[in-house]
Amino acid sequence: MRRLLVLFDLDNTLVDRQGTLTDWAAEFTTRHGLEDKEQAYILSLVADRAYPSTFDAIRTRYRLRMPTAELWRAYCTDIAALVSCPTDVLDGLDELRAAGWRVGVATNGAVDIQRAKLRATGIAERVDGVFVSEEADVRKPQARHFALAAARCGTELGEGGWMVGDNPVNDIGGGRSAGLRTIWIANERSWPLDNPGPDHTVPRARAAIDLLLLHSVGNTRTTT
């Protein structure tokens, strides 16, 4: 039986990154004795992506005594403690693999923080492979990012597959360019671009998993 491939984005697809960051920013300002109004600025610095250099800028602005490397390690630890993946999504990842899917995570970001989140949420042990952009300096929407993620799952893009994510450009546009079918996690949004939309739109990750499970029932093929 040919094992179908599905790659999931991590942030705001499998986990709620935005909500987690809001909670973290509140804790960070309190811990370092900063005024409440600084929460918005700190949140803006990490809103897209956070790297050690981000905390070098924070340390300089607020004249913090803690070294940058220690601030970064604390961030990774704190986010891992705050982030969660819904139980029905974790169960769904298990269901996909039981149904014969190769399941992977394709995510942009720093290795330290992304893998900390994957371990803390239990996602790491429920997927066949993970590729984080910092590992090879290859970011979505570059096609090579998806190729490397597929390789981590023991397959190639030429075998076909799916990309599931919330970012219209990085996940959906990038996935399509890499030859994958796509499912967009709308998160209560309307499709924002003029270019072709995804193959499917769903509200949350669990709905995407259910759609894929239905697809596997009708489309799994045997090879000789």
mmCIF file of C-alpha atoms in Angstrom:
data_model
loop_
_atom_site.group_PDB
_atom_site.id
_atom_site.type_symbol
_atom_site.label_atom_id
_atom_site.label_comp_id
_atom_site.label_asym_id
_atom_site.label_seq_id
_atom_site.Cartn_x
_atom_site.Cartn_y
_atom_site.Cartn_z
ATOM 1 C CA MET A 1 0.000 0.000 0.000
ATOM 2 C CA ARG A 2 1.381 3.415 -0.956
ATOM 3 C CA ARG A 3 1.619 5.683 2.074
ATOM 4 C CA LEU A 4 0.209 9.142 1.374
ATOM 5 C CA LEU A 5 2.165 12.166 2.629
ATOM 6 C CA VAL A 6 0.766 15.081 4.591
ATOM 7 C CA LEU A 7 2.859 17.953 5.921
ATOM 8 C CA PHE A 8 1.494 20.229 8.623
ATOM 9 C CA ASP A 9 2.596 23.725 9.503
ATOM 10 C CA LEU A 10 3.145 24.119 13.245
ATOM 11 C CA ASP A 11 2.279 27.630 14.426
ATOM 12 C CA ASN A 12 -1.389 28.635 14.302
ATOM 13 C CA THR A 13 -2.104 25.322 12.591
ATOM 14 C CA LEU A 14 -1.321 22.552 15.064
ATOM 15 C CA VAL A 15 -0.775 24.958 17.980
ATOM 16 C CA ASP A 16 -2.055 28.436 18.871
ATOM 17 C CA ARG A 17 1.149 30.462 18.672
ATOM 18 C CA GLN A 18 -0.506 33.873 18.896
ATOM 19 C CA GLY A 19 -2.383 33.133 22.103
ATOM 20 C CA THR A 20 0.711 31.577 23.641
ATOM 21 C CA LEU A 21 2.826 34.635 22.820
ATOM 22 C CA THR A 22 0.292 36.981 24.391
ATOM 23 C CA ASP A 23 0.449 35.041 27.653
ATOM 24 C CA TRP A 24 4.245 34.912 27.511
ATOM 25 C CA ALA A 25 4.609 38.672 26.900
ATOM 26 C CA ALA A 26 2.505 39.406 29.988
ATOM 27 C CA GLU A 27 4.649 37.110 32.124
ATOM 28 C CA PHE A 28 7.889 38.498 30.676
ATOM 29 C CA THR A 29 7.094 42.128 31.481
ATOM 30 C CA THR A 30 6.094 41.234 35.023
ATOM 31 C CA ARG A 31 9.210 39.122 35.604
ATOM 32 C CA HIS A 32 11.564 41.866 34.447
ATOM 33 C CA GLY A 33 9.741 44.727 36.165
ATOM 34 C CA LEU A 34 8.651 46.440 32.953
ATOM 35 C CA GLU A 35 5.573 48.608 32.586
ATOM 36 C CA ASP A 36 2.428 46.943 31.263
ATOM 37 C CA LYS A 37 2.453 49.176 28.188
ATOM 38 C CA GLU A 38 5.690 47.463 27.068
ATOM 39 C CA GLN A 39 3.815 44.205 26.442
ATOM 40 C CA ALA A 40 2.635 45.376 23.037
ATOM 41 C CA TYR A 41 6.141 46.309 21.900
ATOM 42 C CA ILE A 42 7.691 43.062 23.092
ATOM 43 C CA LEU A 43 4.897 41.108 21.453
ATOM 44 C CA SER A 44 5.524 42.933 18.175
ATOM 45 C CA LEU A 45 9.167 41.832 18.210
ATOM 46 C CA VAL A 46 8.312 38.130 18.448
ATOM 47 C CA ALA A 47 5.020 38.211 16.531
ATOM 48 C CA ASP A 48 6.454 36.911 13.257
ATOM 49 C CA ARG A 49 9.442 34.870 14.397
ATOM 50 C CA ALA A 50 11.825 34.963 17.353
ATOM 51 C CA TYR A 51 15.545 34.232 17.292
ATOM 52 C CA PRO A 52 18.409 34.894 19.743
ATOM 53 C CA SER A 53 19.013 38.209 17.953
ATOM 54 C CA THR A 54 15.474 39.248 18.919
ATOM 55 C CA PHE A 55 16.420 38.969 22.568
ATOM 56 C CA ASP A 56 19.639 40.861 22.003
ATOM 57 C CA ALA A 57 17.443 43.779 20.894
ATOM 58 C CA ILE A 58 15.136 43.360 23.914
ATOM 59 C CA ARG A 59 18.111 43.188 26.282
ATOM 60 C CA THR A 60 19.598 46.367 24.839
ATOM 61 C CA ARG A 61 16.328 48.334 24.903
ATOM 62 C CA TYR A 62 15.533 47.511 28.528
ATOM 63 C CA ARG A 63 19.120 47.258 29.799
ATOM 64 C CA LEU A 64 18.506 43.777 31.180
ATOM 65 C CA ARG A 65 21.352 42.143 33.069
ATOM 66 C CA MET A 66 20.526 38.626 31.938
ATOM 67 C CA PRO A 67 22.750 37.574 28.978
ATOM 68 C CA THR A 68 21.099 37.198 25.595
ATOM 69 C CA ALA A 69 21.728 33.449 25.512
ATOM 70 C CA GLU A 70 20.007 33.049 28.881
ATOM 71 C CA LEU A 71 17.038 35.169 27.774
ATOM 72 C CA TRP A 72 16.684 32.969 24.705
ATOM 73 C CA ARG A 73 16.838 29.743 26.721
ATOM 74 C CA ALA A 74 14.230 31.105 29.134
ATOM 75 C CA TYR A 75 11.983 32.021 26.191
ATOM 76 C CA CYS A 76 12.192 28.494 24.782
ATOM 77 C CA THR A 77 11.417 27.001 28.188
ATOM 78 C CA ASP A 78 8.548 29.402 28.898
ATOM 79 C CA ILE A 79 6.872 28.961 25.516
ATOM 80 C CA ALA A 80 7.156 25.178 25.769
ATOM 81 C CA ALA A 81 5.425 25.350 29.163
ATOM 82 C CA LEU A 82 2.596 27.520 27.825
ATOM 83 C CA VAL A 83 1.894 26.008 24.398
ATOM 84 C CA SER A 84 -0.544 23.151 23.840
ATOM 85 C CA CYS A 85 -2.025 21.116 21.040
ATOM 86 C CA PRO A 86 -5.728 20.157 21.247
ATOM 87 C CA THR A 87 -6.278 16.545 22.272
ATOM 88 C CA ASP A 88 -8.449 15.866 19.247
ATOM 89 C CA VAL A 89 -5.621 17.034 16.967
ATOM 90 C CA LEU A 90 -3.086 14.794 18.712
ATOM 91 C CA ASP A 91 -5.503 11.901 18.384
ATOM 92 C CA GLY A 92 -5.982 12.809 14.732
ATOM 93 C CA LEU A 93 -2.259 12.598 14.015
ATOM 94 C CA ASP A 94 -2.299 9.085 15.462
ATOM 95 C CA GLU A 95 -5.340 8.242 13.352
ATOM 96 C CA LEU A 96 -3.655 9.431 10.176
ATOM 97 C CA ARG A 97 -0.599 7.275 10.766
ATOM 98 C CA ALA A 98 -2.791 4.303 11.652
ATOM 99 C CA ALA A 99 -4.592 4.838 8.343
ATOM 100 C CA GLY A 100 -1.288 4.602 6.479
ATOM 101 C CA TRP A 101 -0.283 8.253 6.103
ATOM 102 C CA ARG A 102 3.245 9.598 6.373
ATOM 103 C CA VAL A 103 2.791 12.595 8.676
ATOM 104 C CA GLY A 104 5.322 15.405 8.904
ATOM 105 C CA VAL A 105 5.798 18.941 10.171
ATOM 106 C CA ALA A 106 7.218 21.632 7.877
ATOM 107 C CA THR A 107 7.830 24.836 9.818
ATOM 108 C CA ASN A 108 9.787 28.050 9.562
ATOM 109 C CA GLY A 109 11.637 29.297 12.623
ATOM 110 C CA ALA A 110 14.522 28.567 14.961
ATOM 111 C CA VAL A 111 15.304 24.945 15.730
ATOM 112 C CA ASP A 112 15.482 25.411 19.526
ATOM 113 C CA ILE A 113 12.021 26.875 19.981
ATOM 114 C CA GLN A 114 10.207 24.838 17.335
ATOM 115 C CA ARG A 115 11.499 21.511 18.584
ATOM 116 C CA ALA A 116 10.818 22.536 22.198
ATOM 117 C CA LYS A 117 7.171 23.113 21.256
ATOM 118 C CA LEU A 118 6.975 19.831 19.358
ATOM 119 C CA ARG A 119 8.306 17.888 22.336
ATOM 120 C CA ALA A 120 6.214 19.692 24.946
ATOM 121 C CA THR A 121 2.931 19.238 23.086
ATOM 122 C CA GLY A 122 3.479 15.568 22.220
ATOM 123 C CA ILE A 123 3.453 16.265 18.490
ATOM 124 C CA ALA A 124 7.060 15.080 18.030
ATOM 125 C CA GLU A 125 6.221 11.508 18.951
ATOM 126 C CA ARG A 126 3.192 11.435 16.649
ATOM 127 C CA VAL A 127 4.833 12.340 13.345
ATOM 128 C CA ASP A 128 7.254 10.586 11.000
ATOM 129 C CA GLY A 129 9.508 13.577 10.425
ATOM 130 C CA VAL A 130 10.116 17.271 11.110
ATOM 131 C CA PHE A 131 11.955 19.919 9.151
ATOM 132 C CA VAL A 132 12.648 23.371 10.637
ATOM 133 C CA SER A 133 13.847 26.094 8.275
ATOM 134 C CA GLU A 134 16.871 27.091 10.372
ATOM 135 C CA GLU A 135 18.351 23.608 9.934
ATOM 136 C CA ALA A 136 19.314 24.348 6.323
ATOM 137 C CA ASP A 137 18.442 28.038 5.928
ATOM 138 C CA VAL A 138 15.566 27.096 3.624
ATOM 139 C CA ARG A 139 12.236 28.729 4.393
ATOM 140 C CA LYS A 140 8.726 28.195 3.158
ATOM 141 C CA PRO A 141 7.525 29.005 0.524
ATOM 142 C CA GLN A 142 10.705 27.666 -1.115
ATOM 143 C CA ALA A 143 10.036 24.296 -2.760
ATOM 144 C CA ARG A 144 13.217 22.833 -1.266
ATOM 145 C CA HIS A 145 11.763 23.291 2.219
ATOM 146 C CA PHE A 146 8.910 20.930 1.359
ATOM 147 C CA ALA A 147 11.297 18.497 -0.338
ATOM 148 C CA LEU A 148 13.453 18.320 2.787
ATOM 149 C CA ALA A 149 10.377 17.840 4.976
ATOM 150 C CA ALA A 150 9.191 15.005 2.732
ATOM 151 C CA ALA A 151 12.635 13.405 2.938
ATOM 152 C CA ARG A 152 12.435 13.491 6.752
ATOM 153 C CA CYS A 153 9.274 11.433 6.374
ATOM 154 C CA GLY A 154 11.007 8.899 4.139
ATOM 155 C CA THR A 155 9.502 9.938 0.823
ATOM 156 C CA GLU A 156 9.811 12.404 -2.075
ATOM 157 C CA LEU A 157 7.590 15.175 -3.389
ATOM 158 C CA GLY A 158 7.247 13.280 -6.646
ATOM 159 C CA GLU A 159 5.061 10.803 -4.795
ATOM 160 C CA GLY A 160 2.493 13.555 -4.241
ATOM 161 C CA GLY A 161 0.860 14.592 -1.004
ATOM 162 C CA TRP A 162 -0.770 17.420 0.935
ATOM 163 C CA MET A 163 0.255 20.579 2.779
ATOM 164 C CA VAL A 164 -1.905 21.878 5.634
ATOM 165 C CA GLY A 165 -1.310 25.359 7.020
ATOM 166 C CA ASP A 166 -2.644 28.790 7.925
ATOM 167 C CA ASN A 167 -0.325 31.025 5.867
ATOM 168 C CA PRO A 168 -1.677 31.765 2.367
ATOM 169 C CA VAL A 169 1.783 32.414 0.890
ATOM 170 C CA ASN A 170 4.158 30.171 2.836
ATOM 171 C CA ASP A 171 1.912 27.147 3.263
ATOM 172 C CA ILE A 172 -0.647 27.258 0.480
ATOM 173 C CA GLY A 173 1.279 29.016 -2.286
ATOM 174 C CA GLY A 174 4.483 27.241 -1.361
ATOM 175 C CA GLY A 175 2.815 23.860 -1.067
ATOM 176 C CA ARG A 176 1.128 24.261 -4.439
ATOM 177 C CA SER A 177 4.417 25.268 -6.091
ATOM 178 C CA ALA A 178 6.002 22.146 -4.614
ATOM 179 C CA GLY A 179 3.361 19.982 -6.257
ATOM 180 C CA LEU A 180 1.268 19.319 -3.155
ATOM 181 C CA ARG A 181 -2.469 19.614 -2.735
ATOM 182 C CA THR A 182 -3.381 22.120 -0.049
ATOM 183 C CA ILE A 183 -5.722 22.650 2.891
ATOM 184 C CA TRP A 184 -5.932 26.139 4.367
ATOM 185 C CA ILE A 185 -6.666 26.624 8.078
ATOM 186 C CA ALA A 186 -8.829 29.735 7.923
ATOM 187 C CA ASN A 187 -8.892 30.598 11.653
ATOM 188 C CA GLU A 188 -12.043 32.692 11.047
ATOM 189 C CA ARG A 189 -10.548 34.544 8.062
ATOM 190 C CA SER A 190 -11.525 34.873 4.412
ATOM 191 C CA TRP A 191 -9.031 33.976 1.690
ATOM 192 C CA PRO A 192 -6.992 37.202 1.341
ATOM 193 C CA LEU A 193 -5.230 36.816 -1.998
ATOM 194 C CA ASP A 194 -6.201 37.257 -5.639
ATOM 195 C CA ASN A 195 -4.310 34.166 -6.751
ATOM 196 C CA PRO A 196 -5.936 30.712 -6.713
ATOM 197 C CA GLY A 197 -6.981 29.515 -3.304
ATOM 198 C CA PRO A 198 -6.338 26.158 -1.641
ATOM 199 C CA ASP A 199 -7.891 22.868 -2.652
ATOM 200 C CA HIS A 200 -9.880 22.963 0.583
ATOM 201 C CA THR A 201 -10.572 25.464 3.366
ATOM 202 C CA VAL A 202 -11.366 24.336 6.916
ATOM 203 C CA PRO A 203 -11.721 26.222 10.208
ATOM 204 C CA ARG A 204 -9.249 24.230 12.314
ATOM 205 C CA ALA A 205 -6.644 21.469 12.093
ATOM 206 C CA ARG A 206 -8.986 18.723 13.272
ATOM 207 C CA ALA A 207 -11.306 19.399 10.331
ATOM 208 C CA ALA A 208 -8.325 19.060 7.985
ATOM 209 C CA ILE A 209 -7.448 15.723 9.549
ATOM 210 C CA ASP A 210 -11.009 14.475 9.138
ATOM 211 C CA LEU A 211 -10.956 15.500 5.478
ATOM 212 C CA LEU A 212 -7.682 13.660 4.916
ATOM 213 C CA LEU A 213 -8.997 10.538 6.617
ATOM 214 C CA LEU A 214 -11.976 10.556 4.245
ATOM 215 C CA HIS A 215 -9.611 11.064 1.318
ATOM 216 C CA SER A 216 -7.479 8.084 2.335
ATOM 217 C CA VAL A 217 -10.511 5.786 2.403
ATOM 218 C CA GLY A 218 -11.357 6.528 -1.195
ATOM 219 C CA ASN A 219 -7.919 7.077 -2.664
ATOM 220 C CA THR A 220 -5.450 4.678 -1.085
ATOM 221 C CA ARG A 221 -4.011 2.533 -3.856
ATOM 222 C CA THR A 222 -2.071 -0.688 -3.839
ATOM 223 C CA THR A 223 1.068 -1.207 -5.825
ATOM 224 C CA THR A 224 2.747 -4.357 -7.053
#
